[in-house]
Amino acid sequence: MEAEKQDTPTSDDPYRWGDYIRPVRITVWTWKICGLYNGKPQTTRYRVYRAVFNIFLMVVYLFTLSLNVFVMQTFEQLVLYIMYIVFTEIVMALKAIVTYYKFDQLCDLYRQTLGSDFKPLDAEEEQLHRKGVASINRYLYPYLVTTNLAVASSCLYLLQDDYRLPYFPWILGIEYGPTKRLNYGLLFAYQVIGMYLHMLINVAIDVQLSYLLGMISIQLDLIGKRFRSLHTSEQFRESFVGLMNHHGKVQRMTAEIEQLFSAAYFAQFGSSGLVICASAFKTSSMFNLYELTAIQNLLYMLSMIFQMFLPCRFGNEVTRKSHLLRTSIYSSRWYEMGLQERKTLRMLLQRMNKPLTLKAFYFFNYNLQAFTTTLNMAYSLYALLQRNALKKV
C-alpha cells in the first residue's frame, strides 16, 4: 500500500482516511462535496450545505433533465435520450442512496480491510499485498482519468457556433443564444458542473466496490500462501483454526458487499448495455472531422465500459482465487501429516468445492462473462440501430 502521510482524526472525521490508497480518499472527498458524508457528529453548517446542494443539484437538475423527455423532436431522439441519460441517472441515484443510508456499514467494511486480521505476516505476504494494491491502482487511476475527461470534453461545445448546451437542450424555459450569451454561459456552466458532480457520485461507489473486492482478493492470496506453507501436523494444528476464522471473515465480508451493492449494480448491469449501445450509435452517426463533440460521446462510452468492467474484473478475481484455494490446500505437505489432519483437509477440500461468487439480486454475476455478455448485447442493439438508420437513408 502507498506509504503516505496519515490524516489526523478530528471530531467531524473520526476515521483515519489517510491510511487508505488515494482513489479511496478521493471517494471520501466526493462524499463530503456531494453531501453524502453521513458520519457523526455533523456540524450545522454541513447539514445546511447538504440541503442547499441537494435542492439545486439533485432536485432542480434532475427535474429539468426529466422534463427534456417531452421536448425531444423525434422518436429516435427520445429513445437515445432515455438510453443515454435517464438510465445513468437512475443508477447514480441508487448509488447515492447506498452511500448515504449505508454509510456506517461502508466505513466498517473499509476498516476491516486495514484490520490486524488482514495484515501480512512476513516479507512474502507483504510482497503479495503490495502487488495486489498496485493492481487495484492500475485499474482505478485510468478509470478516474477517463471519466474526468468525458465530462471535461463537454467544453468542446464552446468551439461550435450554434450555442448548443452539452447535455439537454431545454431548462425551465430560459432563453439563450447569440443575443443572450450570459444566459448561455450560466446554463452551460450549470450543466457541466451538475454532470461533473453526478459523475463523481457514480465513480465514487465504483471505486469503493473495486477497492473492497480487490482487498478480498488479496486476502485470498494470503490465505492460499499460508496453506501452502503447512508442512507438518503440528503446523497444521497451530494454524488451522486461525486460517478458518480468517476465511470465514472473508466469506462474511463478501456476502455483506453483495447485499450492500446488490440493487445499484443490478441496475448497472441492466442498463450498461443500453447506454454503451446508445453512446456507440451517437458517436458513429456524428463522427467526422468537423463534429468535435463526437469525442465527448467516445469518452463517455469508454467510461461506461470501464464502469461495467471494474466490478466484473474484481468480482471475477474473488471467484477465481477462492477456487484456487483448493489447489493451495492440496499443495501443502498433507502427505507428511497424520491421519486426522489428512481427514480434516479432505473435508475442507469438499467444503471449498463452491467458490465465492457475487451476484446482483441473484441474477447478474460479477465476472468477466457478464462483461462480455453485456458488450455482445450492446453490439447487437447497435447493429440493429445502424441497420434501421441505413434503411431510412
XYZ file of C-alpha atoms in Angstrom:
393
model
C 0.000 0.000 0.000
C 1.122 3.534 -0.673
C 3.351 4.867 2.038
C 1.537 8.155 2.518
C 1.057 10.533 5.394
C -1.827 9.701 7.687
C -4.558 12.237 8.375
C -5.141 13.289 11.946
C -8.667 12.412 13.065
C -10.963 15.256 14.087
C -14.294 15.341 15.845
C -16.062 15.505 12.471
C -13.879 12.873 10.821
C -13.191 10.039 13.252
C -11.670 7.760 10.610
C -8.033 7.771 9.592
C -8.711 8.150 5.882
C -5.035 8.854 5.204
C -4.304 5.142 5.750
C -6.131 4.236 2.522
C -4.954 4.374 -1.064
C -5.511 7.646 -2.909
C -8.538 6.562 -5.025
C -10.364 5.700 -1.799
C -9.520 9.093 -0.306
C -10.948 10.703 -3.439
C -14.251 8.944 -2.769
C -14.274 10.367 0.770
C -13.910 13.883 -0.638
C -16.720 13.044 -3.054
C -18.924 12.072 -0.112
C -18.232 15.417 1.519
C -18.596 17.597 -1.590
C -21.802 15.879 -2.751
C -23.489 15.922 0.650
C -23.228 12.166 1.136
C -20.866 12.145 4.108
C -23.100 10.798 6.866
C -20.554 10.355 9.640
C -21.326 11.589 13.132
C -21.237 14.122 14.619
C -22.126 16.613 11.858
C -21.923 20.377 12.073
C -24.952 22.570 11.412
C -23.022 24.266 8.614
C -22.520 20.973 6.798
C -26.204 19.999 7.157
C -27.229 23.351 5.651
C -24.721 22.877 2.823
C -26.097 19.386 2.108
C -29.692 20.688 1.976
C -28.784 23.510 -0.438
C -26.667 21.167 -2.552
C -29.453 18.595 -2.864
C -32.051 21.215 -3.788
C -30.029 22.869 -6.545
C -28.304 19.794 -7.924
C -30.352 16.725 -7.168
C -33.844 18.238 -7.332
C -33.648 21.079 -9.867
C -31.093 19.367 -12.086
C -32.851 16.012 -12.234
C -36.261 17.694 -12.621
C -35.182 19.738 -15.630
C -33.328 16.733 -17.002
C -36.524 14.658 -16.836
C -38.668 17.371 -18.454
C -36.465 17.250 -21.557
C -38.084 13.930 -22.451
C -41.155 15.928 -23.520
C -39.267 18.236 -25.884
C -37.476 15.592 -27.929
C -38.147 16.238 -31.637
C -38.100 12.670 -32.969
C -38.687 9.171 -31.663
C -35.016 8.331 -32.223
C -34.008 11.317 -30.075
C -36.365 10.163 -27.353
C -35.008 6.601 -27.361
C -31.385 7.749 -27.340
C -32.093 10.298 -24.613
C -33.673 7.665 -22.367
C -30.882 5.162 -23.047
C -28.111 7.747 -22.848
C -29.105 9.861 -19.848
C -32.055 8.529 -17.876
C -30.593 5.092 -17.090
C -27.320 6.674 -15.986
C -29.159 8.986 -13.599
C -31.198 6.121 -12.124
C -28.013 4.183 -11.388
C -26.421 7.316 -9.907
C -29.404 7.853 -7.593
C -29.248 4.256 -6.344
C -25.522 4.568 -5.663
C -26.081 7.826 -3.767
C -28.743 6.147 -1.614
C -26.375 3.282 -0.801
C -23.610 5.685 0.182
C -25.779 7.904 2.385
C -28.001 5.376 4.140
C -25.353 2.640 4.447
C -22.538 4.998 5.386
C -21.607 3.307 8.670
C -21.645 -0.115 7.043
C -19.356 1.103 4.255
C -16.944 2.615 6.753
C -16.933 -0.605 8.759
C -16.012 -2.554 5.621
C -13.221 -0.098 4.955
C -11.855 -0.527 8.480
C -11.878 -4.306 8.117
C -9.533 -4.061 5.122
C -6.908 -2.416 7.361
C -7.607 -4.500 10.463
C -4.968 -6.586 12.187
C -6.535 -9.795 10.815
C -5.916 -8.651 7.246
C -2.293 -7.563 7.622
C 0.563 -9.545 6.008
C 2.726 -11.555 8.396
C 6.036 -11.854 6.538
C 8.028 -10.498 3.615
C 6.409 -12.811 1.065
C 2.932 -11.796 2.176
C 3.976 -8.158 2.143
C 5.008 -8.574 -1.470
C 1.679 -10.217 -2.346
C -0.135 -7.380 -0.603
C 1.800 -4.656 -2.456
C 1.239 -6.423 -5.754
C -2.495 -6.629 -5.101
C -2.760 -2.946 -4.147
C -0.753 -1.978 -7.249
C -3.242 -3.959 -9.345
C -6.161 -2.056 -7.780
C -4.497 1.283 -8.540
C -3.619 0.163 -12.058
C -7.320 -0.133 -12.891
C -8.747 2.704 -10.814
C -6.480 5.529 -11.986
C -7.299 5.117 -15.726
C -10.982 4.978 -14.799
C -10.739 8.226 -12.846
C -8.856 9.926 -15.685
C -11.285 8.706 -18.375
C -14.402 9.808 -16.503
C -12.948 13.253 -15.811
C -12.001 13.640 -19.467
C -15.504 12.571 -20.513
C -17.076 15.421 -18.556
C -14.340 17.917 -19.475
C -14.868 17.131 -23.165
C -18.317 18.736 -22.959
C -16.468 22.065 -23.169
C -15.885 21.232 -26.849
C -19.396 22.561 -27.464
C -17.963 26.035 -26.846
C -15.916 25.672 -30.031
C -19.074 25.463 -32.145
C -21.176 28.386 -33.346
C -24.695 27.046 -32.725
C -24.844 27.727 -28.940
C -25.838 24.185 -28.040
C -25.963 23.088 -24.436
C -23.885 19.967 -23.711
C -26.405 17.656 -22.037
C -30.021 18.720 -22.523
C -31.489 21.437 -24.748
C -34.200 22.924 -22.513
C -34.028 24.217 -18.966
C -37.093 25.868 -17.380
C -37.845 27.904 -20.492
C -34.821 30.191 -20.066
C -33.766 31.713 -23.407
C -30.158 31.507 -24.521
C -28.209 32.040 -27.706
C -26.211 34.689 -29.622
C -28.290 37.514 -28.151
C -28.300 36.088 -24.642
C -24.756 34.922 -24.149
C -24.764 35.421 -20.387
C -27.713 33.056 -20.017
C -25.958 30.569 -22.277
C -22.765 30.753 -20.221
C -24.586 30.304 -16.920
C -26.673 27.390 -18.188
C -23.612 25.794 -19.782
C -21.651 26.034 -16.524
C -24.623 24.720 -14.529
C -24.970 21.657 -16.753
C -21.259 20.862 -16.797
C -20.854 21.290 -13.028
C -24.013 19.274 -12.388
C -22.874 16.442 -14.646
C -19.415 16.512 -13.088
C -20.855 16.088 -9.592
C -23.133 13.314 -10.852
C -20.085 11.652 -12.367
C -18.246 11.882 -9.037
C -21.085 10.098 -7.231
C -21.196 7.347 -9.836
C -17.443 6.883 -9.883
C -17.068 7.003 -6.090
C -19.087 3.877 -5.435
C -17.429 2.064 -8.360
C -14.086 2.793 -6.724
C -15.412 1.660 -3.341
C -16.654 -1.655 -4.705
C -13.469 -2.269 -6.697
C -11.299 -1.496 -3.672
C -13.255 -3.807 -1.361
C -13.265 -6.689 -3.851
C -9.585 -6.100 -4.580
C -8.751 -6.312 -0.868
C -10.739 -9.549 -0.546
C -8.767 -10.918 -3.481
C -5.532 -10.029 -1.669
C -6.710 -11.842 1.462
C -7.446 -14.959 -0.557
C -3.861 -14.790 -1.860
C -2.566 -14.601 1.722
C -4.744 -17.496 2.902
C -3.564 -19.597 -0.041
C 0.079 -18.827 0.754
C -0.420 -19.833 4.408
C -1.991 -23.144 3.436
C 0.887 -23.898 1.076
C 3.317 -23.256 3.944
C 1.886 -26.043 6.123
C 4.426 -28.886 6.251
C 3.767 -30.823 9.454
C 0.869 -31.922 11.636
C 1.974 -29.509 14.353
C 1.922 -26.552 11.985
C -1.493 -27.619 10.778
C -2.950 -27.861 14.303
C -1.475 -24.484 15.260
C -2.697 -22.676 12.152
C -5.932 -24.384 11.145
C -8.353 -22.552 13.449
C -6.842 -19.166 12.607
C -6.948 -19.877 8.888
C -10.576 -20.970 9.022
C -11.535 -17.900 11.054
C -9.748 -15.716 8.514
C -11.514 -17.423 5.633
C -14.844 -17.086 7.457
C -14.323 -13.325 7.810
C -13.581 -13.076 4.095
C -16.763 -15.029 3.328
C -18.897 -12.793 5.551
C -17.332 -9.677 4.084
C -18.068 -10.921 0.553
C -21.697 -11.635 1.450
C -22.061 -8.204 3.064
C -20.650 -6.468 -0.022
C -23.004 -8.440 -2.255
C -26.009 -7.429 -0.162
C -24.910 -3.799 0.107
C -24.335 -3.160 -3.596
C -26.937 -5.557 -4.992
C -29.636 -3.051 -6.022
C -27.253 -0.471 -7.522
C -25.348 -2.986 -9.625
C -28.471 -4.825 -10.694
C -29.485 -1.527 -12.285
C -25.916 -1.003 -13.509
C -25.690 -4.366 -15.257
C -29.208 -3.996 -16.625
C -28.628 -0.563 -18.156
C -24.948 -0.636 -19.160
C -25.528 -2.463 -22.412
C -28.188 0.045 -23.478
C -26.050 3.034 -22.501
C -22.962 1.693 -24.284
C -25.107 0.981 -27.356
C -26.584 4.497 -27.349
C -23.129 6.043 -26.927
C -21.666 3.993 -29.779
C -24.582 4.811 -32.095
C -24.453 8.525 -31.313
C -20.673 8.570 -31.809
C -20.718 6.690 -35.119
C -23.610 8.733 -36.510
C -21.879 12.071 -35.901
C -18.193 11.179 -36.149
C -16.404 13.393 -38.624
C -13.575 15.891 -38.533
C -15.961 18.798 -38.006
C -18.001 17.248 -35.196
C -15.702 17.658 -32.194
C -18.450 16.655 -29.777
C -18.126 13.100 -31.068
C -15.058 12.932 -28.831
C -17.335 13.508 -25.851
C -19.523 10.553 -26.810
C -16.499 8.343 -27.390
C -15.053 9.168 -23.955
C -18.468 8.652 -22.374
C -18.721 5.227 -23.991
C -15.232 4.303 -22.732
C -16.231 5.434 -19.237
C -19.309 3.227 -19.318
C -17.231 0.255 -20.493
C -14.827 0.887 -17.593
C -17.765 1.200 -15.210
C -19.041 -2.199 -16.281
C -15.613 -3.815 -16.438
C -14.314 -2.947 -12.955
C -16.853 -4.866 -10.797
C -16.737 -7.764 -13.264
C -12.944 -7.915 -13.209
C -12.529 -7.701 -9.436
C -15.501 -9.972 -8.780
C -14.031 -12.491 -11.199
C -10.732 -12.397 -9.278
C -12.542 -13.146 -5.997
C -14.211 -16.195 -7.562
C -11.027 -17.368 -9.283
C -8.795 -17.039 -6.237
C -11.296 -18.647 -3.886
C -11.406 -21.577 -6.299
C -7.578 -21.713 -6.298
C -7.644 -22.184 -2.520
C -8.332 -25.859 -3.138
C -5.086 -26.079 -5.123
C -3.234 -24.243 -2.337
C -4.546 -26.686 0.273
C -3.557 -29.633 -1.886
C -0.097 -28.041 -2.358
C 0.641 -28.289 1.359
C 2.630 -31.318 2.517
C -0.505 -33.158 3.568
C 1.167 -36.476 2.737
C 3.589 -35.914 5.647
C 0.805 -35.203 8.159
C -1.098 -37.544 10.433
C -4.279 -39.384 9.508
C -6.546 -36.997 11.427
C -5.053 -33.952 9.710
C -5.434 -35.578 6.288
C -9.109 -36.299 7.000
C -9.649 -32.696 8.044
C -8.005 -31.422 4.879
C -10.175 -33.728 2.780
C -13.347 -32.345 4.382
C -12.001 -28.823 3.855
C -11.449 -29.502 0.151
C -15.029 -30.712 -0.168
C -16.296 -27.636 1.644
C -14.448 -25.360 -0.781
C -15.848 -27.000 -3.901
C -18.112 -23.961 -4.290
C -16.025 -20.787 -4.757
C -17.052 -17.350 -3.533
C -19.308 -15.592 -6.028
C -21.115 -12.274 -6.050
C -24.439 -11.593 -7.722
C -26.665 -8.562 -8.177
C -30.126 -9.630 -6.975
C -29.140 -13.276 -7.661
C -29.283 -12.546 -11.380
C -26.124 -10.839 -12.710
C -22.755 -12.325 -11.741
C -19.742 -10.163 -11.020
C -17.475 -11.869 -13.539
C -15.895 -11.369 -16.935
C -18.553 -13.467 -18.633
C -21.183 -10.916 -17.562
C -18.987 -8.173 -19.025
C -18.593 -9.860 -22.416
C -22.311 -10.725 -22.491
C -23.163 -7.066 -21.909
C -20.829 -5.952 -24.703
C -22.353 -8.523 -27.059
C -25.834 -7.235 -26.244
C -24.688 -3.649 -26.790
C -23.196 -4.542 -30.165
C -26.376 -6.350 -31.249
C -28.508 -3.313 -30.403
C -26.001 -1.022 -32.103
C -26.083 -3.117 -35.288
C -29.897 -3.020 -35.274
C -29.981 0.767 -34.907
C -27.376 1.186 -37.632
C -29.330 -1.055 -39.998
C -32.531 0.919 -39.412
C -30.673 4.193 -39.919
C -29.237 2.978 -43.235
C -32.704 1.917 -44.438
C -34.016 5.434 -43.858
C -31.126 6.885 -45.830
